[in-house]
mmCIF file of C-alpha atoms and ligand atoms in Angstrom:
data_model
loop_
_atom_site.group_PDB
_atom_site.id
_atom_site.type_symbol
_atom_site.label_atom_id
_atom_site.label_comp_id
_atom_site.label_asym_id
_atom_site.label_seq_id
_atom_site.Cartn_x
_atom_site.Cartn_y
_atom_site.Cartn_z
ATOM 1 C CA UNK A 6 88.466 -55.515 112.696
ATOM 2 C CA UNK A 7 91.852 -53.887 112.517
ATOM 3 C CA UNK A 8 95.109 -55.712 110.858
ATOM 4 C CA UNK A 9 95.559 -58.683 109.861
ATOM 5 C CA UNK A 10 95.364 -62.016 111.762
ATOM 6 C CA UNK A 11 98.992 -63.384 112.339
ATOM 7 C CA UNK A 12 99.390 -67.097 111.580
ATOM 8 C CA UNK A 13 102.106 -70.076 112.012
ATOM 9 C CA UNK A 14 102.838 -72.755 109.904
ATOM 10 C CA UNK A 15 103.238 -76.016 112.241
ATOM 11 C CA UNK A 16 105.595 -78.983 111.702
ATOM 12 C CA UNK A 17 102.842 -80.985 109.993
ATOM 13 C CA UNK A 18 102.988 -77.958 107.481
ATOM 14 C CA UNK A 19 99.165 -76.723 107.782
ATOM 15 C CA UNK A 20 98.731 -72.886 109.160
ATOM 16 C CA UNK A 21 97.446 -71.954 112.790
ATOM 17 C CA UNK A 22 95.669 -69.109 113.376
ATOM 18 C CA UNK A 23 97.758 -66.781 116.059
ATOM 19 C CA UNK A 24 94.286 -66.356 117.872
ATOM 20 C CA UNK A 25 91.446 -68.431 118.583
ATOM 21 C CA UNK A 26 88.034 -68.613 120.182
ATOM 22 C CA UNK A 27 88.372 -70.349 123.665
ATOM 23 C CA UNK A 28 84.924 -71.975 124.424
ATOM 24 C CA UNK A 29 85.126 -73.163 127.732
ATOM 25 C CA UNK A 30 82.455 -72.368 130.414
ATOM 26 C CA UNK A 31 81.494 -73.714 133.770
ATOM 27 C CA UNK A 32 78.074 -72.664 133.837
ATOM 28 C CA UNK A 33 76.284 -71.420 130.244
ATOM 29 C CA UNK A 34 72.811 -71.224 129.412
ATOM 30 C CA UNK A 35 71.456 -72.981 126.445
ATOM 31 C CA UNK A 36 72.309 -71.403 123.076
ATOM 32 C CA UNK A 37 75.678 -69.575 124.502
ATOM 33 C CA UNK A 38 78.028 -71.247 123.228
ATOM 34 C CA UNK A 39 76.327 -71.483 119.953
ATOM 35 C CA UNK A 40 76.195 -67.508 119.985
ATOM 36 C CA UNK A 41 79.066 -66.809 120.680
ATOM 37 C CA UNK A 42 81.022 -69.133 117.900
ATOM 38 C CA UNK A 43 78.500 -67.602 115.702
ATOM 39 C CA UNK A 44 79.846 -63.610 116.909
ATOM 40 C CA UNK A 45 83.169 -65.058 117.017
ATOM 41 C CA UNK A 46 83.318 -66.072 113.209
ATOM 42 C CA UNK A 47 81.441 -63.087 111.899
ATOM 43 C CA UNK A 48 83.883 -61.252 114.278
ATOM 44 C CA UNK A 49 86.906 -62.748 111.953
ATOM 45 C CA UNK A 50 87.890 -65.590 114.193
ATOM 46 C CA UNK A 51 88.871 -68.545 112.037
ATOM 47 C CA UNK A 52 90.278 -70.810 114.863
ATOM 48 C CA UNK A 53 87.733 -72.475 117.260
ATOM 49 C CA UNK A 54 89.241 -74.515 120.562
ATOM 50 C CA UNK A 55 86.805 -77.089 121.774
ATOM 51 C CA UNK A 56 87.200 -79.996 123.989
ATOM 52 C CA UNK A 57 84.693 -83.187 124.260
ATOM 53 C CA UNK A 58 84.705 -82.578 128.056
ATOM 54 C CA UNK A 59 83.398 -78.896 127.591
ATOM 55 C CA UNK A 60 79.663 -80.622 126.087
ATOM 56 C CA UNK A 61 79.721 -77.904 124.268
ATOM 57 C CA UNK A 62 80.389 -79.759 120.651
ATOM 58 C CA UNK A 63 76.978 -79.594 119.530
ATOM 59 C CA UNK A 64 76.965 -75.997 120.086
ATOM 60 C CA UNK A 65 79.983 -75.061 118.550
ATOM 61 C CA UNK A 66 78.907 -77.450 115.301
ATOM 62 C CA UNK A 67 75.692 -75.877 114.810
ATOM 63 C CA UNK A 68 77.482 -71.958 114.794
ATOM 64 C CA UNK A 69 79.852 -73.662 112.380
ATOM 65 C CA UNK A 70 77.177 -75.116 109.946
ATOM 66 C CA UNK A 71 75.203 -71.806 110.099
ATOM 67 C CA UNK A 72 77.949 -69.947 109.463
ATOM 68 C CA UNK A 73 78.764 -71.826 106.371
ATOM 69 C CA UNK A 74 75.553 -72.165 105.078
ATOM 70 C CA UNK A 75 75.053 -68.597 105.661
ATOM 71 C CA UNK A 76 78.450 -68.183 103.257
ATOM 72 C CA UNK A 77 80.474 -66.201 105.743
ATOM 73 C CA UNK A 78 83.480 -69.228 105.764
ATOM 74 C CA UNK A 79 83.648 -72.259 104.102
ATOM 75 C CA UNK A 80 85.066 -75.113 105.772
ATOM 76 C CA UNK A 81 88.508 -74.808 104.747
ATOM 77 C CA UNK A 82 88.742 -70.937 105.792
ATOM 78 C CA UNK A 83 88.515 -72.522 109.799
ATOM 79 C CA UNK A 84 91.079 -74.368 112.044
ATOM 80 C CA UNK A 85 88.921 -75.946 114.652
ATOM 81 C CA UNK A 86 90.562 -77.685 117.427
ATOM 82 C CA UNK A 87 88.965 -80.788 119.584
ATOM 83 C CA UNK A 88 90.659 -82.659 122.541
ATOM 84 C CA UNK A 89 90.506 -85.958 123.846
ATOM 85 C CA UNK A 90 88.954 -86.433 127.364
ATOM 86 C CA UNK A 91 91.305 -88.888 129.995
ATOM 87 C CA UNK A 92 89.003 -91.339 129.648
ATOM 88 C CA UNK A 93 89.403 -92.646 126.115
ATOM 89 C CA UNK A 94 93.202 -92.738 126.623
ATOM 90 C CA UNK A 95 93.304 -96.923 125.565
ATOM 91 C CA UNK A 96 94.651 -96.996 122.177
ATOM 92 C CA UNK A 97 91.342 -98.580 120.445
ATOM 93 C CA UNK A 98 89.261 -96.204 122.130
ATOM 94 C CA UNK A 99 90.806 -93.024 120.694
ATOM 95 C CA UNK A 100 89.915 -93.319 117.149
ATOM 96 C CA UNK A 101 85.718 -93.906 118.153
ATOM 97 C CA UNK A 102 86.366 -91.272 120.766
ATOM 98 C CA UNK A 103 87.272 -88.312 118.118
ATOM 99 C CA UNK A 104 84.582 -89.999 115.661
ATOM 100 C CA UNK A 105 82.103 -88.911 118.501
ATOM 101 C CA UNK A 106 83.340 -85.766 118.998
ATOM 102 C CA UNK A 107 82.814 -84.882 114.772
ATOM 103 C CA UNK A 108 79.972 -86.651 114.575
ATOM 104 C CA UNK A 109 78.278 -83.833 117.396
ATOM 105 C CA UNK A 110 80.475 -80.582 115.537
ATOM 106 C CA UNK A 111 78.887 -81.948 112.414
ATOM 107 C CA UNK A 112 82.490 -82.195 111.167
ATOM 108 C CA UNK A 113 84.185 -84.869 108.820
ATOM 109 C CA UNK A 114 88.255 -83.800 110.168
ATOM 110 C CA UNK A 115 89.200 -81.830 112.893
ATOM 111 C CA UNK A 116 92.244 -79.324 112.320
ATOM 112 C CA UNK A 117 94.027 -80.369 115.305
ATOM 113 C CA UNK A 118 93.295 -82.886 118.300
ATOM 114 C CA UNK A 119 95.019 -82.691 121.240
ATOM 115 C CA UNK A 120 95.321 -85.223 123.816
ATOM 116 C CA UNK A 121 93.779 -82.788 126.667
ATOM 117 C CA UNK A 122 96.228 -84.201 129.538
ATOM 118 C CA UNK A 123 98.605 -86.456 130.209
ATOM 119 C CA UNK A 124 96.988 -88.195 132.811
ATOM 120 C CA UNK A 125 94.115 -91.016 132.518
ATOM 121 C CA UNK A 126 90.976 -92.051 134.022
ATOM 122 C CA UNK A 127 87.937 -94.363 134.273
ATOM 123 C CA UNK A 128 83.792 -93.635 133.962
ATOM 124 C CA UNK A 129 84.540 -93.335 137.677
ATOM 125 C CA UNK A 130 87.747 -90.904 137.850
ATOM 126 C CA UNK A 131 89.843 -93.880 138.731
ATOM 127 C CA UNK A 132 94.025 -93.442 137.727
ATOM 128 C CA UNK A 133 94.115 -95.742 135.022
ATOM 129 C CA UNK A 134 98.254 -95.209 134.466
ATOM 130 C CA UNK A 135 97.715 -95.541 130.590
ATOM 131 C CA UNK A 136 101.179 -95.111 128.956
ATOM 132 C CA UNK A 137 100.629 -91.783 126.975
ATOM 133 C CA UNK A 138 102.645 -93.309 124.328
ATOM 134 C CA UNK A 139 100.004 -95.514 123.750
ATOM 135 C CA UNK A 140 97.267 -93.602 123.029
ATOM 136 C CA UNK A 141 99.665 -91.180 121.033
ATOM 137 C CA UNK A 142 99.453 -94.511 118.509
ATOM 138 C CA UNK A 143 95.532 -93.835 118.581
ATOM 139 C CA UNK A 144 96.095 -90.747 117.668
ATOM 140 C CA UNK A 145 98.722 -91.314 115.063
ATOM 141 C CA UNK A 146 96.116 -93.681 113.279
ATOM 142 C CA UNK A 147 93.450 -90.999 113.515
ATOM 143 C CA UNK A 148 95.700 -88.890 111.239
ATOM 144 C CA UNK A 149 96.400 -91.908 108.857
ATOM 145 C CA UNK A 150 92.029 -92.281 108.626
ATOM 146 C CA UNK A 151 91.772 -88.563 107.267
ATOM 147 C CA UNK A 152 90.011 -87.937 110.530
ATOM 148 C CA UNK A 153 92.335 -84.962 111.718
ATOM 149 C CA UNK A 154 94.975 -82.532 109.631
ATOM 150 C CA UNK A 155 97.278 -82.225 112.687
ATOM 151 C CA UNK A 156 97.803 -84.029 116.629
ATOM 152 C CA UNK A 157 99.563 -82.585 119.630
ATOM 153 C CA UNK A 158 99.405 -82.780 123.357
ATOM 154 C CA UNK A 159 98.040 -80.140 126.019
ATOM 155 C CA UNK A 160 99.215 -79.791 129.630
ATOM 156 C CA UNK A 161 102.364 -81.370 128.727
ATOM 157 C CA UNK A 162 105.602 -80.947 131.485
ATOM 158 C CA UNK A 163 109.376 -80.812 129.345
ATOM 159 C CA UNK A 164 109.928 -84.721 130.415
ATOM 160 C CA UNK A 165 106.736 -86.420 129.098
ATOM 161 C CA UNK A 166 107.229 -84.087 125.567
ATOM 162 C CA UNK A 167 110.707 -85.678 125.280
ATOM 163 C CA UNK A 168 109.192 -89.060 125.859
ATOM 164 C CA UNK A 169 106.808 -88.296 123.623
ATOM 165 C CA UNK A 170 109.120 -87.171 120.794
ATOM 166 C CA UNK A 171 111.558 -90.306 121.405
ATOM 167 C CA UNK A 172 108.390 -92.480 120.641
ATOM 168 C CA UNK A 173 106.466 -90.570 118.422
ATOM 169 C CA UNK A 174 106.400 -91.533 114.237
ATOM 170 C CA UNK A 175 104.042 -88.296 113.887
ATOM 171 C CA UNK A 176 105.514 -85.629 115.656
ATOM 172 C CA UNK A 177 102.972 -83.188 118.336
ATOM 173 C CA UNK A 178 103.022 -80.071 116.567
ATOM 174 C CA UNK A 179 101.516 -77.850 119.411
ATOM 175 C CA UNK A 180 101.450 -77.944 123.540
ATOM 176 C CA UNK A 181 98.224 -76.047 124.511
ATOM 177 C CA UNK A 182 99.172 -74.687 128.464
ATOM 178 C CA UNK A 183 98.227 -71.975 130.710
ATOM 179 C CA UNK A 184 100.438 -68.968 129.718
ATOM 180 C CA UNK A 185 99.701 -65.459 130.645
ATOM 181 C CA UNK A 186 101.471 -62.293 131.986
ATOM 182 C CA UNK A 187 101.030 -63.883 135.706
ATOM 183 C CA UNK A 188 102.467 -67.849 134.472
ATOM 184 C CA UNK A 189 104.680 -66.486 131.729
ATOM 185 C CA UNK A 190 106.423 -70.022 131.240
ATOM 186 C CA UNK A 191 108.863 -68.777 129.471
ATOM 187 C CA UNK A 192 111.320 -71.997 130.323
ATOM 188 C CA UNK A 193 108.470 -74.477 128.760
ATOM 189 C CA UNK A 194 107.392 -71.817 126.028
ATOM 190 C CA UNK A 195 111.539 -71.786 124.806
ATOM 191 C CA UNK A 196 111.280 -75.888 125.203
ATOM 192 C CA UNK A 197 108.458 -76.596 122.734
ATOM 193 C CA UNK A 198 109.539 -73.792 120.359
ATOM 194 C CA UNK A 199 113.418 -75.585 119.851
ATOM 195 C CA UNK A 200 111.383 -78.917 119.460
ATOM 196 C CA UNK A 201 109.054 -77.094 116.586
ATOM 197 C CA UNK A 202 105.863 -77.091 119.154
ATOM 198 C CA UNK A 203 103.541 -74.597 119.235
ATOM 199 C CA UNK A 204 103.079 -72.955 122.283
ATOM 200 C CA UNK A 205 99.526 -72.141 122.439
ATOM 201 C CA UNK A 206 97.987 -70.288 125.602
ATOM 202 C CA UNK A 207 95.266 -71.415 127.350
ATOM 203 C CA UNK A 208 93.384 -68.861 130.130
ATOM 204 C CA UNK A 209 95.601 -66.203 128.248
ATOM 205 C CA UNK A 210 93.499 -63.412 130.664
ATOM 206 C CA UNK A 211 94.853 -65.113 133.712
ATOM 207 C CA UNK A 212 94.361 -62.836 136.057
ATOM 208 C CA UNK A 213 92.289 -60.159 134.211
ATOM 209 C CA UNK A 214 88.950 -62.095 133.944
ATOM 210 C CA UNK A 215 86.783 -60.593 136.121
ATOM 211 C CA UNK A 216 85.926 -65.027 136.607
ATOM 212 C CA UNK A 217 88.981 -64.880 139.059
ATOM 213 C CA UNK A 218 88.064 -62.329 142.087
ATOM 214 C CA UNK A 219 90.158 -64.552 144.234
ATOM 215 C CA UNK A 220 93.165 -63.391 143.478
ATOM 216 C CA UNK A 221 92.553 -59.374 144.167
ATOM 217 C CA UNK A 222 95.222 -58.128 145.902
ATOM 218 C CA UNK A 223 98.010 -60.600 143.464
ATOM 219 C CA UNK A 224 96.955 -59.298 140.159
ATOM 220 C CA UNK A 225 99.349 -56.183 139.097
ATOM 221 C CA UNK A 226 97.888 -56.980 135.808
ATOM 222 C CA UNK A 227 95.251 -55.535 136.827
ATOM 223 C CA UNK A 228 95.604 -52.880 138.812
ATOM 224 C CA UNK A 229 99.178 -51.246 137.687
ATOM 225 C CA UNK A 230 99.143 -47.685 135.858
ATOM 226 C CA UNK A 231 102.413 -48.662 134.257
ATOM 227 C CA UNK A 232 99.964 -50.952 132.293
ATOM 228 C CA UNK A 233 97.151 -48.330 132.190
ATOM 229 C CA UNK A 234 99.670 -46.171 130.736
ATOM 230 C CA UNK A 235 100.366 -48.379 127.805
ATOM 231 C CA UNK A 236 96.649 -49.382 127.534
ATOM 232 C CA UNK A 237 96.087 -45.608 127.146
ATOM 233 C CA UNK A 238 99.191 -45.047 124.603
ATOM 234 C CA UNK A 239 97.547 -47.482 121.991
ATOM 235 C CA UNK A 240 94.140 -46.989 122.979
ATOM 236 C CA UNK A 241 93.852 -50.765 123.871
ATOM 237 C CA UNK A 242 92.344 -52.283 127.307
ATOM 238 C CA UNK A 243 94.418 -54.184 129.525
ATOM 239 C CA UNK A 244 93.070 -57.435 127.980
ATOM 240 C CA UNK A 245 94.540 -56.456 124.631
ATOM 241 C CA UNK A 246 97.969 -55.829 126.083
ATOM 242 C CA UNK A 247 97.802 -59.146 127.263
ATOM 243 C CA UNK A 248 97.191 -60.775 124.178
ATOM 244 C CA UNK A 249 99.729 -58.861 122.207
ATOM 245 C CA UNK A 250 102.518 -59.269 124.626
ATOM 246 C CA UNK A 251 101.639 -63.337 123.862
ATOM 247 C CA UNK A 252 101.619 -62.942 120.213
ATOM 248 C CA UNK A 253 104.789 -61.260 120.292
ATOM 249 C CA UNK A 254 106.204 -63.601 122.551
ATOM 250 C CA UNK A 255 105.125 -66.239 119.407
ATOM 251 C CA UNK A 256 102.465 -67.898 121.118
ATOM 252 C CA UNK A 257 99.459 -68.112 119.953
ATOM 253 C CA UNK A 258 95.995 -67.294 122.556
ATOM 254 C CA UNK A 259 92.829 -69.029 123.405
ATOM 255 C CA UNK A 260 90.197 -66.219 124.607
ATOM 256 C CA UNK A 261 87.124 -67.379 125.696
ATOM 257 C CA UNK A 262 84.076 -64.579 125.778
ATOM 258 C CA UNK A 263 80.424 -65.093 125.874
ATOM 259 C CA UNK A 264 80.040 -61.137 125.303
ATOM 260 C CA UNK A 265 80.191 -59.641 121.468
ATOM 261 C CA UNK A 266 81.835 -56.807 122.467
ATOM 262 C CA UNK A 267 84.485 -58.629 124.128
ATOM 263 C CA UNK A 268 84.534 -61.500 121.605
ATOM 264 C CA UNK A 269 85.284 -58.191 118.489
ATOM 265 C CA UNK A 270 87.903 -56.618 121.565
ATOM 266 C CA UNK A 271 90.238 -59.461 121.536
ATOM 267 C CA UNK A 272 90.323 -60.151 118.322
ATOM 268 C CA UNK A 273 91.646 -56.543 117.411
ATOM 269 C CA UNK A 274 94.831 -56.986 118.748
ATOM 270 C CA UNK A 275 97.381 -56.962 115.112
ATOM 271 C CA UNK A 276 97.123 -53.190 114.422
ATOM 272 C CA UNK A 277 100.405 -52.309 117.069
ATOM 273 C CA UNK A 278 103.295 -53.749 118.775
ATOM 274 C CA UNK A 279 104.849 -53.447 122.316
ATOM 275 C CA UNK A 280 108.260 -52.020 122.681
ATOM 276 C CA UNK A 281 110.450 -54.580 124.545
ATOM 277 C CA UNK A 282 110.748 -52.117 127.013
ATOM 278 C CA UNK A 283 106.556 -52.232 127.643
ATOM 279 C CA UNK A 284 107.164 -55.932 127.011
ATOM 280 C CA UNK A 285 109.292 -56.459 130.007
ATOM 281 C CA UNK A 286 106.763 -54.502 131.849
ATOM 282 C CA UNK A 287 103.955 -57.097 131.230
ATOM 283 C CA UNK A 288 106.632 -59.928 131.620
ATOM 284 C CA UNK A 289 107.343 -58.415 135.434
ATOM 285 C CA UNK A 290 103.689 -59.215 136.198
ATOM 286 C CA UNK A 291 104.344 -63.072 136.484
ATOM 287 C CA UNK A 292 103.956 -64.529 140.241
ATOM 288 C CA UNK A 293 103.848 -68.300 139.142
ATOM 289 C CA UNK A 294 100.157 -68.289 139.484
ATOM 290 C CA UNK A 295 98.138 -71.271 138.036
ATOM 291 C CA UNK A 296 94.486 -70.471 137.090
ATOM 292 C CA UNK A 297 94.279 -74.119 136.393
ATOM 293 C CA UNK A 298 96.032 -76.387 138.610
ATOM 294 C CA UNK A 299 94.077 -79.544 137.527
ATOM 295 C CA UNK A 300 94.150 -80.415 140.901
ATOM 296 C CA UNK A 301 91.615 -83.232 140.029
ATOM 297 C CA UNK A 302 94.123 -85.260 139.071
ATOM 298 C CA UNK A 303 97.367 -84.336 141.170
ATOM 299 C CA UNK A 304 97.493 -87.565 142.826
ATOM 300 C CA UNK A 305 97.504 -89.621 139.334
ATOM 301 C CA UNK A 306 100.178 -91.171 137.367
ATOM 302 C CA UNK A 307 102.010 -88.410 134.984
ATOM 303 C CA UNK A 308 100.102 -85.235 137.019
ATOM 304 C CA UNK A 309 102.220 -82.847 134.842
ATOM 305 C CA UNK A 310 102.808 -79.931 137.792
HETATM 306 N N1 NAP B 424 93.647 -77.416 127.495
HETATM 307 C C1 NAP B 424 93.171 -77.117 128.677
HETATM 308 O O1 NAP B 424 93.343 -77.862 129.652
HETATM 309 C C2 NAP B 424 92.413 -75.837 128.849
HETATM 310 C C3 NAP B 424 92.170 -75.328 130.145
HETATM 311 C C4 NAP B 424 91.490 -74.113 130.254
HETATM 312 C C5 NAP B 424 91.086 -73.432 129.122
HETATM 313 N N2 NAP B 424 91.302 -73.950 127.863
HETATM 314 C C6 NAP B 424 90.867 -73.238 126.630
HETATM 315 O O2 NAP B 424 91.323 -71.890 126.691
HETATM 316 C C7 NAP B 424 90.205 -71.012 126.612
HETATM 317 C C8 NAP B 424 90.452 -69.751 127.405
HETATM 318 O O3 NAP B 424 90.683 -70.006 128.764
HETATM 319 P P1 NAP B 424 89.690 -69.544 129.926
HETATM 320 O O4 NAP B 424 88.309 -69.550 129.379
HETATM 321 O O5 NAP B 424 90.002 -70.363 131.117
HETATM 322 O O6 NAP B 424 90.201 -68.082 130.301
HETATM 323 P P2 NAP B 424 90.359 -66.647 129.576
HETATM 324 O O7 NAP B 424 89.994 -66.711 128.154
HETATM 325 O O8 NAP B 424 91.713 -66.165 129.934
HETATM 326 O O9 NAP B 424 89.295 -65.800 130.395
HETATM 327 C C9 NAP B 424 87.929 -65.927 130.182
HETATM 328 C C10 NAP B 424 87.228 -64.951 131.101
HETATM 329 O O10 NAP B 424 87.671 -63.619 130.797
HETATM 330 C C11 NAP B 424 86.567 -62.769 130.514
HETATM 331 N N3 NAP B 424 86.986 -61.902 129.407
HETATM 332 C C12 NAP B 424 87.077 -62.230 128.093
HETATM 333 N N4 NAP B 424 87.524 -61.179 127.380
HETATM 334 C C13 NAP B 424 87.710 -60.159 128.262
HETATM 335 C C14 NAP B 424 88.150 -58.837 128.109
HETATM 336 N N5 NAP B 424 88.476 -58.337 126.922
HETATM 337 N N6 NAP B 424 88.231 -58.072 129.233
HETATM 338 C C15 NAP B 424 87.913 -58.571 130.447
HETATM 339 N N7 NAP B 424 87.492 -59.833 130.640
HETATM 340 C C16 NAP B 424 87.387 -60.623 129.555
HETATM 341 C C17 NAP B 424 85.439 -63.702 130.122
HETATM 342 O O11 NAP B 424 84.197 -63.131 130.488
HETATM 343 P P3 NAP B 424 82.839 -63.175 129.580
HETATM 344 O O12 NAP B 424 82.749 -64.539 128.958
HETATM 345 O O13 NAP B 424 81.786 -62.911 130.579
HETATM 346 O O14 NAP B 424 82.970 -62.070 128.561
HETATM 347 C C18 NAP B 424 85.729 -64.931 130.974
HETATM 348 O O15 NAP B 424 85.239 -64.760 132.297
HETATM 349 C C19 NAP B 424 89.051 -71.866 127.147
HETATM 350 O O16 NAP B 424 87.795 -71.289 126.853
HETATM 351 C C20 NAP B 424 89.358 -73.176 126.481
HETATM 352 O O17 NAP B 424 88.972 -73.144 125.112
HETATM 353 C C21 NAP B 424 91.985 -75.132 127.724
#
């Protein structure tokens, strides 16, 4: 791997790795997650992004025990990340909720937990209009049990963080949202920063995964030789422009890859740096596009979109 892994200290004063292994799937066969935590970390990845609704816990926990049996990391080398799923949102039901989710990663603290959205639901994916406030005090007494270093929020809008904040005693040091050259947020990515939230990008690819053939036709990303040009300048792909331009836009990213050679590709991303010129390039690519609409819920109670 080439340069050094950028990092960020958040409000709560412990450091986040500028890049991290997303490990979301739809479909994976058994063991795939599991491999690729385990590339990942060997790779140099020291930040892991999991979620209890991915059922991929187990997975990631057992690539994290090998690895640290194996003496590649020790626990303290990793910042592993965990989310709460809409339907623990009651206030009691948080704290058993992230005990769950270490007791499958094999984990005694998370890094960071992150309420996943702002919006709540029953077993049957009934609204259940739970005042995120509340379950921010579940969270808030996870920190006081040792069971997690840091809390923050994900798929937060600007008016529920500044709820948030006016009610908060522990303060969310990062919003994880979709940000990438085609949804460069750049008004909520200025918001969280002047509140000390981390912006941290989910689906940083956007439209570059090859996941997302829908969109053909929308995805200059993709297909523009101004970008090939710069790809071919720093002998980087068009993925790694991507990530860089989010780095040095201070966010940090969330790639997901189930293939080594992609997992090792988007890590080496700290070796160069965009002119601002190339940077407004990759900023001219934005259309607005959502890869992840969360249409699910768009008819609940705080739908952030
Ligand atoms: N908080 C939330 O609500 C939320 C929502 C969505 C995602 N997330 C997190 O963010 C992570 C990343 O988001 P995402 O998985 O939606 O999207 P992504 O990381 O932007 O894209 C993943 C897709 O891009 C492909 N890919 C990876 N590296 C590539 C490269 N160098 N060149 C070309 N294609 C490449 C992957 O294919 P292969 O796997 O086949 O290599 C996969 O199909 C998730 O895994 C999850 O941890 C959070």
């Amino acid at each position: 791997m080439a340069g050094k892994i950028l990092s960020y200290k958040l409000s709560s004063g412990y450091e986040i790795p500028m890049i991290g292994l997303g490990t979301y799937a739809r479909k994976a066969d058994t063991g795939q997650f599991r491999q690729a935590v385990e590339w990942g970390i060997e790779a140099g990845y020291r930040h892991i992004d999991t979620a209890s609704c991915y059922k991929n816990e187990e997975e990631v926990g057992e690539a994290i025990s090998n690895k640290i049996y194996q003496g590649i990391v020790s626990r303290q080398d990793l910042f592993v990340t965990t989310k709460l799923w809409n339907d623990s949102h009651a206030e009691q039901d948080v704290i058993p909720a992230l005990k769950s989710s270490l007791n499958r990663l094999k984990l005694d603290y998370v890094d960071l937990y992150l309420i996943h959205w702002p919006v709540s639901v029953n077993s049957m994916g009934e609204d259940m209009k739970i005042d995120f406030v509340e379950t921010w005090r579940g969270m808030e007494a996870a920190v006081k049990e040792g069971l997690v270093k840091s809390i923050g929020v994900s798929n937060f809008n600007e008016e529920q963080l500044t709820r948030l904040l006016q009610n908060a005693i522990i303060k969310p040091v990062v919003n994880q949202f979709e940000i990438n050259p085609t949804l460069t947020q750049h008004k909520l990515v200025d918001f969280c920063k002047k509140r000390s939230i981390m912006p941290v990008a989910y689906t940083p690819l956007g439209l570059i995964s090859e996941a997302r053939p829908e969109f053909i036709g929308k995805d200059a990303i993709k297909t523009d030789p101004k970008l090939g040009e710069i790809a071919k300048k720093y002998k980087k792909t068009r993925a790694q422009i991507a990530l860089r331009y989010l780095i040095q836009r201070g966010v940090a990213v969330l790639p997901k890859s189930f293939t080594k050679s992609r997992i090792e590709e988007n890590l080496n991303i700290f070796d160069f740096e965009l002119s601002e010129q190339e940077m407004a390039i990759v900023d001219s690519y934005n259309i607005d596009h959502r890869c992840v609409p969360g249409t699910a819920f768009c008819r609940h109670n705080n739908y952030p979109f």
